[in-house]
């Protein structure tokens, strides 16, 4: 028996007891934007005047055909169109894609289908057509409502367009939408940040993603860093903003996610509870499980021109997660949630006994990073603030 077979045999033996196939979601990547923002490290590319919609939809469906073995009879609980800017695609193209997906995989009756959109791409008729397709949630990339901040971020819209986008979302029939908002922007004061947040709240979104700008490698900002607020200012923005959000009924359920009651993003909750997701599109990632407990991650060809090349393989890489990696992989996700997860979910999602966490768990509790709750795995307030320190306890 080869070494690789031994690993797989051990994995099956370790992961069959108590393991359950998790819910299944789908991520669809549309890699084009009007222009690349200087802070963005996502797989996005400036769009030509005409997008290859038909060819890309054909490639997405062929990509999905190659991944159908990972479905194992499960319905799709959610679909997320991310990018890039998926709202650059026409309703006709997205409709053909959704029809093709549903022919291949059954949709759950209450499926959540989210489309990312930028204010500069909003057209009332287009978004009404999206809603008629069954897309029932929008995520609008506002980032700021202030002209100077938007210019510094390289955004193509202004504050008025961002407000109109929220108005048009409601008019198109979207009663569930997220606003994506950043803080810690170049030269931003506490008053600037809270003004943005108040303006966002006034649009009455059901969900707010509110997170700090970070400088990522391979971006313009990484190579030409702007002047960002001092750490004390960042801390004050975070504290004041969380208080303001709570006062308006937005409960923090994840590190940077706030929602009205019952409106947490189901697609992201699936990620954070170590659910499965198929990823199709240029550069898309996936996490999938088999009934015998083998858990894998995979990723697709990154460049659109390569993804559209019929001679290329869609999958660029694939890796089986070994048993000693699973505690970290699982906790890296669930500990982002303010309520964490039930302890028994660890075994259901990984097939490993909870006792494997005992020593590291005890140390994390002693350091005040993990709550001493036997039936839940949940970070303390300090543990969420210093999540990397907490996760270090569970590295293999």
XYZ file of C-alpha atoms in Angstrom:
396
model
C 0.000 0.000 0.000
C 1.408 3.435 -0.961
C 1.932 6.256 1.516
C -0.881 8.262 -0.078
C -3.297 5.338 0.292
C -2.281 4.981 3.935
C -3.174 8.634 4.546
C -6.552 8.198 2.908
C -7.238 4.956 4.773
C -6.386 6.638 8.084
C -8.572 9.579 7.171
C -11.597 7.360 6.517
C -11.036 5.531 9.803
C -10.781 8.816 11.716
C -13.702 10.579 10.083
C -16.535 8.074 9.769
C -17.713 8.098 13.415
C -20.248 10.875 13.839
C -19.473 12.529 10.491
C -22.398 13.979 8.505
C -22.349 15.531 5.059
C -22.858 19.264 5.659
C -25.191 21.556 3.697
C -24.097 22.482 0.179
C -23.746 25.992 -1.286
C -22.303 27.386 -4.512
C -19.995 30.306 -5.228
C -19.927 31.713 -8.784
C -17.089 34.088 -9.661
C -17.512 36.829 -12.275
C -13.998 38.286 -12.594
C -14.582 41.587 -14.406
C -14.868 45.126 -12.988
C -15.214 48.547 -14.607
C -11.765 49.190 -13.141
C -9.470 47.677 -10.538
C -9.544 49.394 -7.137
C -6.132 50.086 -5.548
C -6.938 48.168 -2.332
C -8.443 45.087 -4.005
C -6.605 41.756 -3.902
C -9.493 39.710 -5.321
C -9.250 37.999 -8.691
C -10.718 40.903 -10.655
C -9.785 42.380 -14.025
C -10.719 45.568 -15.872
C -13.521 44.806 -18.323
C -13.322 45.359 -22.063
C -16.218 47.316 -23.642
C -17.902 43.998 -24.497
C -17.866 41.083 -22.063
C -17.766 37.451 -23.288
C -21.032 36.625 -21.492
C -22.129 33.700 -23.628
C -18.713 32.056 -23.644
C -18.277 32.547 -19.913
C -21.682 31.069 -19.064
C -20.836 28.075 -21.270
C -17.550 27.662 -19.395
C -19.236 27.988 -15.982
C -21.717 25.230 -16.812
C -18.963 22.972 -18.168
C -16.981 23.688 -14.992
C -20.003 22.714 -12.915
C -20.469 19.493 -14.892
C -16.970 18.456 -13.821
C -17.891 19.096 -10.161
C -21.230 17.280 -9.990
C -19.612 14.277 -8.291
C -19.328 16.454 -5.149
C -23.088 17.020 -4.824
C -24.035 13.619 -3.316
C -27.757 14.258 -3.699
C -27.803 17.468 -1.635
C -29.821 20.517 -2.677
C -28.196 23.919 -2.962
C -28.992 25.995 0.107
C -27.465 29.190 -1.310
C -25.736 30.679 -4.335
C -23.441 33.692 -4.196
C -22.392 35.640 -7.291
C -19.112 37.345 -6.361
C -16.444 39.206 -8.214
C -15.314 41.384 -9.726
C -18.681 42.979 -10.375
C -21.319 40.362 -11.259
C -23.866 43.115 -11.976
C -21.953 43.876 -15.186
C -23.573 40.732 -16.608
C -26.975 41.004 -18.238
C -30.089 39.445 -16.738
C -30.291 37.245 -19.839
C -26.843 35.751 -19.204
C -27.455 35.226 -15.472
C -30.864 33.725 -16.226
C -29.372 31.153 -18.594
C -26.745 30.338 -15.984
C -29.244 29.885 -13.143
C -31.461 27.707 -15.331
C -28.435 25.568 -16.180
C -27.433 25.229 -12.540
C -30.946 24.249 -11.459
C -31.150 21.599 -14.186
C -28.052 20.019 -12.674
C -28.594 20.513 -8.926
C -31.878 20.787 -7.067
C -32.515 24.123 -5.343
C -33.722 24.121 -1.733
C -37.229 25.665 -1.535
C -35.892 28.611 0.484
C -32.618 29.040 -1.424
C -30.797 32.339 -0.866
C -29.307 33.757 -4.088
C -27.056 36.781 -3.587
C -25.612 39.044 -6.268
C -22.773 41.488 -5.588
C -23.311 44.865 -7.249
C -21.624 48.261 -7.305
C -23.603 51.523 -7.297
C -22.037 52.647 -10.582
C -23.592 49.621 -12.341
C -27.181 50.091 -11.110
C -29.996 50.304 -13.651
C -33.593 50.003 -12.442
C -34.849 47.763 -15.257
C -31.809 45.512 -15.035
C -32.191 44.970 -11.300
C -35.918 44.339 -11.587
C -35.040 41.655 -14.129
C -32.503 40.127 -11.727
C -35.210 39.917 -9.073
C -37.547 38.165 -11.505
C -34.868 35.527 -12.102
C -35.092 34.478 -8.436
C -32.076 36.440 -7.201
C -33.426 37.456 -3.788
C -30.538 39.248 -2.077
C -28.116 41.984 -3.113
C -24.753 42.952 -1.651
C -23.998 46.541 -2.671
C -20.364 47.667 -2.548
C -20.676 51.181 -1.140
C -17.393 51.392 0.886
C -18.066 55.066 1.754
C -20.587 57.841 1.073
C -17.981 60.631 1.088
C -16.586 61.865 -2.215
C -13.009 62.361 -1.020
C -12.873 58.890 0.521
C -14.400 57.277 -2.573
C -11.838 59.031 -4.773
C -9.019 57.798 -2.531
C -10.375 54.253 -2.853
C -10.605 54.510 -6.633
C -14.365 53.909 -6.673
C -16.408 54.856 -9.758
C -19.498 56.096 -7.868
C -20.246 59.009 -5.570
C -22.252 59.143 -2.348
C -25.512 60.135 -4.040
C -25.245 57.164 -6.416
C -24.762 54.858 -3.427
C -27.970 56.151 -1.828
C -29.844 55.829 -5.135
C -28.600 52.237 -5.444
C -30.260 51.327 -2.141
C -33.472 53.057 -3.255
C -33.437 51.184 -6.564
C -32.791 47.870 -4.825
C -35.984 48.292 -2.802
C -37.924 49.496 -5.861
C -36.779 46.391 -7.762
C -38.305 44.186 -5.055
C -35.240 43.400 -2.950
C -36.396 43.428 0.663
C -33.135 41.773 1.750
C -29.893 43.558 0.907
C -26.452 44.189 2.343
C -24.364 47.339 2.232
C -20.611 46.775 2.165
C -18.874 49.564 4.097
C -15.238 50.143 5.067
C -13.694 52.067 7.933
C -10.096 53.015 8.720
C -9.891 54.791 5.353
C -7.075 57.162 4.374
C -7.084 60.208 6.701
C -10.452 59.154 8.154
C -11.540 60.643 11.481
C -13.975 59.110 13.953
C -16.620 61.605 12.824
C -16.047 60.647 9.166
C -16.436 56.950 9.922
C -19.574 57.387 12.035
C -21.092 59.707 9.425
C -20.674 56.945 6.830
C -22.216 54.436 9.194
C -25.203 56.676 9.997
C -25.825 57.242 6.291
C -25.698 53.490 5.675
C -28.134 52.787 8.521
C -30.505 55.425 7.145
C -30.846 53.335 3.954
C -32.396 50.578 6.111
C -30.390 47.622 4.800
C -31.176 44.298 6.421
C -27.455 43.543 6.685
C -24.232 45.546 6.980
C -20.715 44.292 6.295
C -18.578 46.837 8.170
C -14.880 46.149 8.179
C -11.507 47.837 8.392
C -9.469 48.587 5.284
C -6.310 46.486 5.288
C -3.324 46.758 2.974
C -2.940 43.498 1.066
C 0.091 42.269 -0.917
C -0.058 42.607 -4.704
C -2.220 45.748 -4.580
C -1.478 49.375 -5.452
C -2.013 50.345 -1.806
C 0.557 47.775 -0.692
C 3.200 49.294 -2.946
C 2.074 52.901 -2.446
C 0.507 52.904 1.030
C -1.837 55.762 1.899
C -1.867 57.456 5.299
C -4.233 55.435 7.478
C -5.619 56.370 10.919
C -3.558 55.653 14.028
C -4.340 52.539 16.058
C -6.070 54.533 18.819
C -8.379 56.139 16.258
C -9.111 52.739 14.681
C -10.025 51.342 18.089
C -12.346 54.287 18.832
C -14.024 53.923 15.440
C -14.608 50.224 16.064
C -16.030 50.721 19.561
C -18.247 53.690 18.651
C -19.479 52.046 15.461
C -20.456 48.800 17.163
C -22.412 50.763 19.761
C -24.209 52.712 17.024
C -25.083 49.556 15.102
C -26.462 47.850 18.206
C -28.604 50.903 18.985
C -30.239 50.519 15.561
C -30.961 46.811 15.887
C -27.975 45.394 13.997
C -26.629 42.433 15.934
C -23.006 41.510 15.344
C -22.957 37.819 14.486
C -19.485 37.634 12.929
C -16.257 39.629 13.095
C -17.422 42.144 10.465
C -21.070 41.227 9.851
C -24.147 42.857 11.406
C -27.749 41.974 10.683
C -31.318 42.734 11.586
C -33.105 39.776 13.275
C -33.316 36.768 10.968
C -31.268 38.416 8.215
C -27.797 36.959 8.739
C -26.307 35.945 5.380
C -27.052 32.253 5.048
C -24.378 31.760 2.417
C -21.663 33.146 4.657
C -23.012 31.264 7.674
C -22.470 28.100 5.657
C -18.791 29.049 5.196
C -18.355 29.879 8.865
C -19.942 26.644 10.076
C -17.611 24.586 7.859
C -20.293 23.717 5.325
C -19.499 22.571 1.800
C -19.451 24.841 -1.236
C -18.783 24.237 -4.895
C -16.852 27.055 -6.572
C -17.117 27.736 -10.299
C -15.557 30.547 -12.297
C -12.066 31.945 -12.783
C -10.125 31.615 -9.529
C -13.077 30.252 -7.521
C -12.324 28.127 -4.450
C -14.292 25.171 -3.082
C -14.510 23.022 0.023
C -16.162 19.642 -0.442
C -16.741 16.474 1.575
C -17.412 12.888 0.565
C -19.763 10.516 2.434
C -16.737 8.614 3.799
C -15.457 11.793 5.457
C -12.694 12.869 3.079
C -12.617 16.675 3.078
C -10.883 18.615 0.305
C -10.182 22.115 -0.883
C -9.759 22.985 -4.566
C -9.343 26.063 -6.738
C -9.916 26.946 -10.362
C -7.801 28.429 -13.149
C -7.335 32.086 -12.249
C -6.978 34.136 -15.441
C -10.200 34.610 -17.453
C -8.398 34.028 -20.770
C -7.141 30.668 -19.495
C -10.487 29.766 -17.947
C -12.173 30.399 -21.309
C -9.576 28.348 -23.209
C -11.313 25.050 -24.061
C -7.950 23.269 -23.961
C -7.371 24.142 -20.282
C -8.475 22.228 -17.208
C -10.823 24.244 -14.994
C -9.306 22.923 -11.757
C -5.881 24.387 -11.045
C -5.290 22.635 -7.729
C -6.759 20.178 -5.231
C -5.736 19.212 -1.721
C -7.126 16.693 0.753
C -7.186 18.042 4.315
C -5.373 15.705 6.678
C -6.915 14.832 10.060
C -4.403 16.916 12.014
C -5.338 19.996 9.928
C -9.071 19.760 10.567
C -9.230 21.299 14.064
C -7.569 24.495 12.813
C -9.606 24.542 9.580
C -12.869 24.098 11.467
C -12.111 26.624 14.194
C -10.695 29.187 11.769
C -14.267 29.516 10.541
C -16.596 28.954 13.498
C -14.646 31.153 15.915
C -15.360 34.143 13.661
C -18.984 33.831 14.777
C -19.800 35.789 17.938
C -21.857 32.829 19.171
C -19.384 30.238 17.939
C -20.835 26.783 17.370
C -22.158 23.857 19.344
C -19.270 21.639 20.434
C -20.817 18.572 18.838
C -20.674 20.285 15.420
C -16.923 19.654 15.462
C -17.511 15.903 15.232
C -20.388 16.216 12.740
C -18.297 18.347 10.383
C -14.926 16.583 10.785
C -15.662 13.090 12.111
C -13.007 13.621 14.785
C -13.631 13.198 18.523
C -14.070 16.403 20.509
C -11.444 15.111 22.950
C -8.764 16.030 20.368
C -9.350 19.693 21.241
C -9.195 19.246 25.013
C -5.623 20.332 25.700
C -5.562 23.335 23.346
C -9.053 24.312 24.474
C -7.995 24.331 28.120
C -4.977 26.521 27.325
C -7.100 28.971 25.293
C -9.618 29.204 28.157
C -6.805 29.832 30.646
C -5.533 32.691 28.460
C -9.012 34.229 28.329
C -9.374 33.692 24.563
C -12.046 30.968 24.646
C -15.120 30.839 26.837
C -15.304 27.961 29.320
C -18.564 26.589 27.920
C -18.492 22.777 27.572
C -21.327 22.679 25.042
C -20.082 25.474 22.792
C -16.901 26.520 21.057
C -17.002 30.308 21.308
C -14.334 33.002 21.522
C -14.348 35.603 24.247
C -14.418 39.271 23.268
C -10.630 39.284 23.582
C -10.422 36.073 21.566
C -12.277 37.677 18.674
C -10.050 40.744 18.817
C -6.948 38.529 18.794
C -8.317 35.689 16.688
C -4.949 34.750 15.213
C -3.529 34.257 18.724
C -6.489 32.058 19.607
C -6.162 29.940 16.468
C -2.454 29.394 17.094
C -3.483 27.129 19.966
C -5.017 24.682 17.490
C -2.305 24.467 14.842
C -1.121 20.891 14.112
